[in-house]
């Protein structure tokens, strides 16, 4: 069984070597060439103007909820997904 949870996978030796060789920069200032390349490729593949890298599923879920709700809204997580409503 393959498990894709953020916290249950460990990098392979090849992944560790790629991380060691990667050129680094500050992605906040768009100075990280690897992140810039990933975002550009993602935007191109999805036919979008731009893309943003989110390093975890937790971050992605938080941003999704924040895009669809307003301050004070209630969110209810169920086994079928997430629902929200304005109080």
PDB file of C-alpha atoms in Angstrom, residues 4-71:
ATOM      1  CA  UNK A   4       0.905   9.832   0.690  1.00  0.00           C
ATOM      2  CA  UNK A   5       0.322  11.511   4.067  1.00  0.00           C
ATOM      3  CA  UNK A   6       2.728  14.398   4.756  1.00  0.00           C
ATOM      4  CA  UNK A   7       3.916  12.951   8.050  1.00  0.00           C
ATOM      5  CA  UNK A   8       4.259   9.271   7.193  1.00  0.00           C
ATOM      6  CA  UNK A   9       6.732   9.294   4.308  1.00  0.00           C
ATOM      7  CA  UNK A  10      10.498   9.471   4.459  1.00  0.00           C
ATOM      8  CA  UNK A  11      12.751  10.590   1.608  1.00  0.00           C
ATOM      9  CA  UNK A  12      14.678   7.998  -0.369  1.00  0.00           C
ATOM     10  CA  UNK A  13      18.444   8.259  -0.827  1.00  0.00           C
ATOM     11  CA  UNK A  14      17.846   9.762  -4.277  1.00  0.00           C
ATOM     12  CA  UNK A  15      15.536  12.382  -2.805  1.00  0.00           C
ATOM     13  CA  UNK A  16      18.081  13.308  -0.144  1.00  0.00           C
ATOM     14  CA  UNK A  17      20.791  13.643  -2.804  1.00  0.00           C
ATOM     15  CA  UNK A  18      18.539  15.864  -4.937  1.00  0.00           C
ATOM     16  CA  UNK A  19      17.835  18.074  -1.902  1.00  0.00           C
ATOM     17  CA  UNK A  20      21.548  18.301  -1.186  1.00  0.00           C
ATOM     18  CA  UNK A  21      22.318  19.391  -4.782  1.00  0.00           C
ATOM     19  CA  UNK A  22      19.382  21.807  -5.139  1.00  0.00           C
ATOM     20  CA  UNK A  23      20.056  25.489  -5.676  1.00  0.00           C
ATOM     21  CA  UNK A  24      18.363  27.393  -2.886  1.00  0.00           C
ATOM     22  CA  UNK A  25      16.963  30.882  -2.471  1.00  0.00           C
ATOM     23  CA  UNK A  26      14.247  32.782  -0.660  1.00  0.00           C
ATOM     24  CA  UNK A  27      10.935  31.798  -2.250  1.00  0.00           C
ATOM     25  CA  UNK A  28       9.173  34.763  -0.610  1.00  0.00           C
ATOM     26  CA  UNK A  29      11.219  37.032  -2.884  1.00  0.00           C
ATOM     27  CA  UNK A  30      10.989  34.589  -5.827  1.00  0.00           C
ATOM     28  CA  UNK A  31      14.730  33.823  -5.501  1.00  0.00           C
ATOM     29  CA  UNK A  32      14.427  30.023  -5.245  1.00  0.00           C
ATOM     30  CA  UNK A  33      14.960  28.618  -8.751  1.00  0.00           C
ATOM     31  CA  UNK A  34      13.512  25.206  -7.899  1.00  0.00           C
ATOM     32  CA  UNK A  35      10.271  26.633  -6.515  1.00  0.00           C
ATOM     33  CA  UNK A  36      10.049  29.103  -9.414  1.00  0.00           C
ATOM     34  CA  UNK A  37      10.444  26.264 -11.912  1.00  0.00           C
ATOM     35  CA  UNK A  38       7.862  24.094 -10.134  1.00  0.00           C
ATOM     36  CA  UNK A  39       5.322  26.922 -10.003  1.00  0.00           C
ATOM     37  CA  UNK A  40       5.865  27.817 -13.664  1.00  0.00           C
ATOM     38  CA  UNK A  41       5.536  24.191 -14.762  1.00  0.00           C
ATOM     39  CA  UNK A  42       2.369  23.721 -12.681  1.00  0.00           C
ATOM     40  CA  UNK A  43       0.776  26.866 -14.123  1.00  0.00           C
ATOM     41  CA  UNK A  44       1.645  25.765 -17.654  1.00  0.00           C
ATOM     42  CA  UNK A  45       0.327  22.227 -17.156  1.00  0.00           C
ATOM     43  CA  UNK A  46      -2.949  23.537 -15.717  1.00  0.00           C
ATOM     44  CA  UNK A  47      -3.241  26.356 -18.261  1.00  0.00           C
ATOM     45  CA  UNK A  48      -3.279  28.992 -15.514  1.00  0.00           C
ATOM     46  CA  UNK A  49      -1.662  32.410 -15.234  1.00  0.00           C
ATOM     47  CA  UNK A  50       0.311  31.422 -12.134  1.00  0.00           C
ATOM     48  CA  UNK A  51       0.683  28.758  -9.469  1.00  0.00           C
ATOM     49  CA  UNK A  52       1.828  28.738  -5.852  1.00  0.00           C
ATOM     50  CA  UNK A  53       3.822  26.039  -4.092  1.00  0.00           C
ATOM     51  CA  UNK A  54       2.364  24.849  -0.802  1.00  0.00           C
ATOM     52  CA  UNK A  55       4.698  22.537   1.098  1.00  0.00           C
ATOM     53  CA  UNK A  56       2.034  20.581   2.955  1.00  0.00           C
ATOM     54  CA  UNK A  57      -1.503  19.328   2.680  1.00  0.00           C
ATOM     55  CA  UNK A  58      -2.312  21.183   5.877  1.00  0.00           C
ATOM     56  CA  UNK A  59      -1.261  24.489   4.340  1.00  0.00           C
ATOM     57  CA  UNK A  60      -3.224  23.745   1.161  1.00  0.00           C
ATOM     58  CA  UNK A  61      -6.362  22.898   3.131  1.00  0.00           C
ATOM     59  CA  UNK A  62      -6.062  26.045   5.253  1.00  0.00           C
ATOM     60  CA  UNK A  63      -5.706  28.275   2.192  1.00  0.00           C
ATOM     61  CA  UNK A  64      -8.688  26.565   0.521  1.00  0.00           C
ATOM     62  CA  UNK A  65     -10.900  27.154   3.569  1.00  0.00           C
ATOM     63  CA  UNK A  66      -9.722  30.757   3.880  1.00  0.00           C
ATOM     64  CA  UNK A  67     -10.533  31.405   0.203  1.00  0.00           C
ATOM     65  CA  UNK A  68     -14.108  30.186   0.644  1.00  0.00           C
ATOM     66  CA  UNK A  69     -14.989  31.649   4.036  1.00  0.00           C
ATOM     67  CA  UNK A  70     -15.089  34.971   5.832  1.00  0.00           C
ATOM     68  CA  UNK A  71     -14.038  35.909   9.348  1.00  0.00           C
TER      69      UNK A  71
END
